[in-house]
Amino acid sequence: MPSEKTLPQIFKYVDENVESYKNLLKEAVAIPSVSCDAKYRDDCVRMVQWTKDKLKEVGATTELRDVGFQNIDGKEIKLPPVLVGTLGNDPKKNTICIYGHLDVQPALKSDGWESEPFELVERNGKLYGRGSTDDKGPVLGWLHAINAYKGVGEELPVNLKFIFECMEESGSEGLDELLMDKLKPEGFFDSVDYVCISDNYWLGTTKPCITYGLRGISYYFLEVECAKMDLHSGVYGGTVHEAMSDLIYLMNTLVDKDGKILITDVYKSVAPLTENEKKLYDTIDFDPEAYRKSIEAHKLAHNGVKEQLLMHRWRYPSLSLHGIEGAAFQPGAKTVIPGKVIGKFSMRLVPDQEPAEIEKLVFDFVHKKWAERGSPNKMRIWAQSGRAWTENPDHPHYQAAARATKLIYQTDPDMSREGGSIPVTITLQEASNKNVLLLPMGAGDDMAHSQNEKLNVRNYIEGIKLFATYLMEVGKLAK
Amino acid sequence: MPSEKTLPQIFKYVDENVESYKNLLKEAVAIPSVSCDAKYRDDCVRMVQWTKDKLKEVGATTELRDVGFQNIDGKEIKLPPVLVGTLGNDPKKNTICIYGHLDVQPALKSDGWESEPFELVERNGKLYGRGSTDDKGPVLGWLHAINAYKGVGEELPVNLKFIFECMEESGSEGLDELLMDKLKPEGFFDSVDYVCISDNYWLGTTKPCITYGLRGISYYFLEVECAKMDLHSGVYGGTVHEAMSDLIYLMNTLVDKDGKILITDVYKSVAPLTENEKKLYDTIDFDPEAYRKSIEAHKLAHNGVKEQLLMHRWRYPSLSLHGIEGAAFQPGAKTVIPGKVIGKFSMRLVPDQEPAEIEKLVFDFVHKKWAERGSPNKMRIWAQSGRAWTENPDHPHYQAAARATKLIYQTDPDMSREGGSIPVTITLQEASNKNVLLLPMGAGDDMAHSQNEKLNVRNYIEGIKLFATYLMEVGKLAK
Ligand SMILES: [Zn+2]
Ligand SMILES: [Zn+2]
Ligand SMILES: [Zn+2]
Ligand SMILES: [Zn+2]
């Protein structure tokens, strides 16, 4: 069994293997496992296979679970399989279920990357590449932590279960059904004591945190069609009711310039702010000016007031307009009248907004605005949603993770919430009925989903040590 | 010199060579010479080279004229060269300057093409492929017509000059300077008597036309920036003034649902409708219901009234919203807050709208709306424009083309105008000081710029005969 000396040995082992950790991350980043574009579906499958091989190397038993098909424009496209694994089944040990995702957001060098997005490059102690921090770095972090126990000849202090999917950036299609209708009835979760997910970030760039709350998301597809095909604006301009102007009109009704959502009653179900919660924001380490500078915004919302910014990231809903599918998007002067356009927008949901209720409010509002427009075109709106999530940060599982974090970073982590959404968090909570914890590896300026996504070498390497220590601390919790 | 028998011989020769004409068009379509995307720049150059070889084969002397660089996002990208050619210099013959373009609009099978856009496929007497009708078919048509004279052993009845560019779909960058500052001073146009362009379409699908008027275009780039990079809507949503909502707001102020342009004073300079012009529309062969059905629109603008539709295509300006660069455009649920977005819209200009005056009206209007918005983000707008064009359809050049058309199609062509814009038309008019004529090859349902662009085999083959006959008729005009 691990002794007092195990962790120092592991830390030394990790420090000696930095190059191989970087090389493995380079290999993973080189597989463009973009899940939102069926063109990259083979790369997604390849990424799952690659990870399966690595998981087997650390001694886990693995299986690839088929999760069926995805419907894109009426075509059935096979979903990448979900990688499910098990390592250890000692009834005296605690069992942690670890979730991570292997897919990434799209990225093109021409979007403004300084180097090729799918080629991991180190500059100034940062590892740049799509997926470096979201979520390939953290997934590899777990494998390296396990491997480090092997490397120093110690057995793992816990049993582990793994769920690695490759559709997270595209609504985790097929995963809920796998977890609730297959793995749960099969008993996969019976032995699970804790659930841990590393797929988020520190609040800032220096102080670690542990995350006990996430916003949900309600993602909308708003389609307007004026013709069966795209039209030449010279030939047809002036003779058709154009779908684009209808869509732009609808998208303009949703949110005001200060980010206030204009959809009727959408704030009504938001949990009221208690005095206790209000106080929590005072002590959080967050510098609005540094935040503003990091993105070079001209001015932040809410006049840049710290508490307001945090509350609007964590506990109030926000609405973003993402773009338009079917319209001209290339550089240059394309003179098209798009025949069918799909506007994309989403709302981040907070306690106690119920997705079904919010969807209804949005649908009703959009249909009302559409009726006011009086256009002869066809309009259709649909959504995919996941509820917000919170845990109690005083739970022993959180205290164990806090001790591990303090050992690595010599400071107490902030107990934070996040503006982002990881819908699987709730499903895993429901499937396991156990405490779920988010243990971030990356820093707040990692630019997940953006150009020049990166993972600091320090966060990667200390993150591996953090994961190893977390396994140790959870191993010590009463069974 | 050509005799009475020449044309029947040529028609026979053309009918015997249909397969080779199709194969050459297939070769041309296979080169994806998309000019708006620098990624395809090598293909554009290849397309120019390919055409140069063909032009040499029919006996022309050719040169590739360098037209410098294009600035894309601060990077200097070399423009494709312009192919300039000369065939014959008999001072007793008339000289025609022929213009065509070798570049095409972008096309992806996933946009809704029934077959690969860059693979010419024949279905039901139609040749489907990007560029088939716009403008590779017509360019090849001229080469085949010339070749047919050679094929039957007759000399050409005219001298020819050629200008084939590969940036037409992207504002003909570099071309105006080449024509006005180089070719004109060099004397290229001194011997030119007539200018002919085949880069437009019949009004309908059965009756040929000759075109004496085009709308101009004023294309706008409307940029809003809220941050230096794209942001994750989960992390940043609720804390920034989003560029997308500002842009959508601005784009929503430009045009109403019925296509009425809302920009102050924009209709003021439009030439008033005279009683004489009004009468012209009565006799034009145009079926609104067939037009509506061909694009499967639910309802046409202007309640589908024929004269109103024609006037809004030809003699009134229209405004179309084309799309947004920098925003999410892919299928799926991308959760990005774009850092910088560029809205694209354009206005089709008519006599007597002056581009400079219209640009000022648009800039003033957008800046006024921007001030009303009161957003802290950065906004910038710029434009590229070309004036509308009309000729006198009673000119002998038009009468010669009308006789040629009647010989091929056994009907008098409609003298038509078009809603589209070919800015080079005006430059060629100014460079040559001669009568310019548009002689369409394709039909009104060819779907240039759209999915499933095609050229009817009939239009292609009869078009070759039409071009040969037009050369003959112009050859007969008094020198
Ligand atoms: Zn992630
Ligand atoms: Zn992500
Ligand atoms: Zn064209
Ligand atoms: Zn075109």
GROMACS .gro file of N, CA, C and O and ligand atoms in nm, chain A residues 232, chain B residues 99-101 103-105 133-136 168-169 197-201 421-422 448-449, ligand 3:
model
   89
  232HIS      N    1  -2.889   3.427  -5.680
  232HIS     CA    2  -2.797   3.533  -5.719
  232HIS      C    3  -2.867   3.666  -5.688
  232HIS      O    4  -2.978   3.691  -5.733
  578TYR      N    5  -1.476   3.983  -7.376
  578TYR     CA    6  -1.439   3.967  -7.236
  578TYR      C    7  -1.511   3.846  -7.179
  578TYR      O    8  -1.627   3.818  -7.212
  579GLY      N    9  -1.442   3.774  -7.091
  579GLY     CA   10  -1.506   3.665  -7.017
  579GLY      C   11  -1.428   3.643  -6.889
  579GLY      O   12  -1.318   3.695  -6.872
  580HIS      N   13  -1.486   3.565  -6.796
  580HIS     CA   14  -1.410   3.538  -6.673
  580HIS      C   15  -1.398   3.389  -6.648
  580HIS      O   16  -1.486   3.311  -6.684
  582ASP      N   17  -1.299   3.260  -6.334
  582ASP     CA   18  -1.317   3.223  -6.194
  582ASP      C   19  -1.464   3.191  -6.168
  582ASP      O   20  -1.552   3.221  -6.249
  583VAL      N   21  -1.486   3.126  -6.054
  583VAL     CA   22  -1.622   3.084  -6.017
  583VAL      C   23  -1.651   3.117  -5.871
  583VAL      O   24  -1.560   3.150  -5.794
  584GLN      N   25  -1.778   3.108  -5.838
  584GLN     CA   26  -1.823   3.120  -5.699
  584GLN      C   27  -1.785   2.993  -5.623
  584GLN      O   28  -1.772   2.887  -5.683
  612THR      N   29  -2.221   2.760  -6.659
  612THR     CA   30  -2.286   2.871  -6.730
  612THR      C   31  -2.221   3.004  -6.697
  612THR      O   32  -2.234   3.100  -6.772
  613ASP      N   33  -2.151   3.010  -6.582
  613ASP     CA   34  -2.094   3.136  -6.532
  613ASP      C   35  -1.949   3.115  -6.493
  613ASP      O   36  -1.919   3.083  -6.382
  614ASP      N   37  -1.857   3.129  -6.585
  614ASP     CA   38  -1.871   3.182  -6.718
  614ASP      C   39  -1.782   3.098  -6.811
  614ASP      O   40  -1.741   3.141  -6.917
  615LYS      N   41  -1.757   2.971  -6.766
  615LYS     CA   42  -1.665   2.888  -6.844
  615LYS      C   43  -1.728   2.840  -6.975
  615LYS      O   44  -1.660   2.833  -7.077
  647GLU      N   45  -1.338   3.798  -6.140
  647GLU     CA   46  -1.465   3.867  -6.159
  647GLU      C   47  -1.557   3.851  -6.039
  647GLU      O   48  -1.623   3.945  -5.997
  648GLU      N   49  -1.561   3.729  -5.984
  648GLU     CA   50  -1.653   3.703  -5.872
  648GLU      C   51  -1.604   3.768  -5.744
  648GLU      O   52  -1.669   3.760  -5.639
  676ILE      N   53  -1.964   4.087  -7.447
  676ILE     CA   54  -1.948   4.010  -7.324
  676ILE      C   55  -2.058   3.906  -7.319
  676ILE      O   56  -2.175   3.939  -7.335
  677SER      N   57  -2.020   3.779  -7.297
  677SER     CA   58  -2.122   3.677  -7.274
  677SER      C   59  -2.108   3.628  -7.131
  677SER      O   60  -2.028   3.538  -7.102
  678ASP      N   61  -2.180   3.690  -7.040
  678ASP     CA   62  -2.170   3.654  -6.898
  678ASP      C   63  -2.303   3.683  -6.831
  678ASP      O   64  -2.310   3.728  -6.718
  679ASN      N   65  -2.411   3.662  -6.906
  679ASN     CA   66  -2.543   3.675  -6.842
  679ASN      C   67  -2.638   3.574  -6.904
  679ASN      O   68  -2.592   3.480  -6.971
  680TYR      N   69  -2.768   3.588  -6.879
  680TYR     CA   70  -2.861   3.480  -6.907
  680TYR      C   71  -2.987   3.532  -6.974
  680TYR      O   72  -3.021   3.650  -6.963
  900SER      N   73  -2.478   4.260  -6.198
  900SER     CA   74  -2.380   4.365  -6.218
  900SER      C   75  -2.256   4.303  -6.278
  900SER      O   76  -2.210   4.199  -6.231
  901ILE      N   77  -2.203   4.363  -6.383
  901ILE     CA   78  -2.073   4.322  -6.437
  901ILE      C   79  -1.993   4.450  -6.453
  901ILE      O   80  -1.995   4.513  -6.559
  927ALA      N   81  -2.673   3.027  -6.172
  927ALA     CA   82  -2.538   3.078  -6.146
  927ALA      C   83  -2.531   3.119  -5.999
  927ALA      O   84  -2.627   3.170  -5.943
  928HIS      N   85  -2.418   3.096  -5.936
  928HIS     CA   86  -2.392   3.132  -5.796
  928HIS      C   87  -2.469   3.045  -5.697
  928HIS      O   88  -2.457   3.064  -5.577
  961ZN      ZN   89  -2.018   3.580  -6.443
   0.00000   0.00000   0.00000
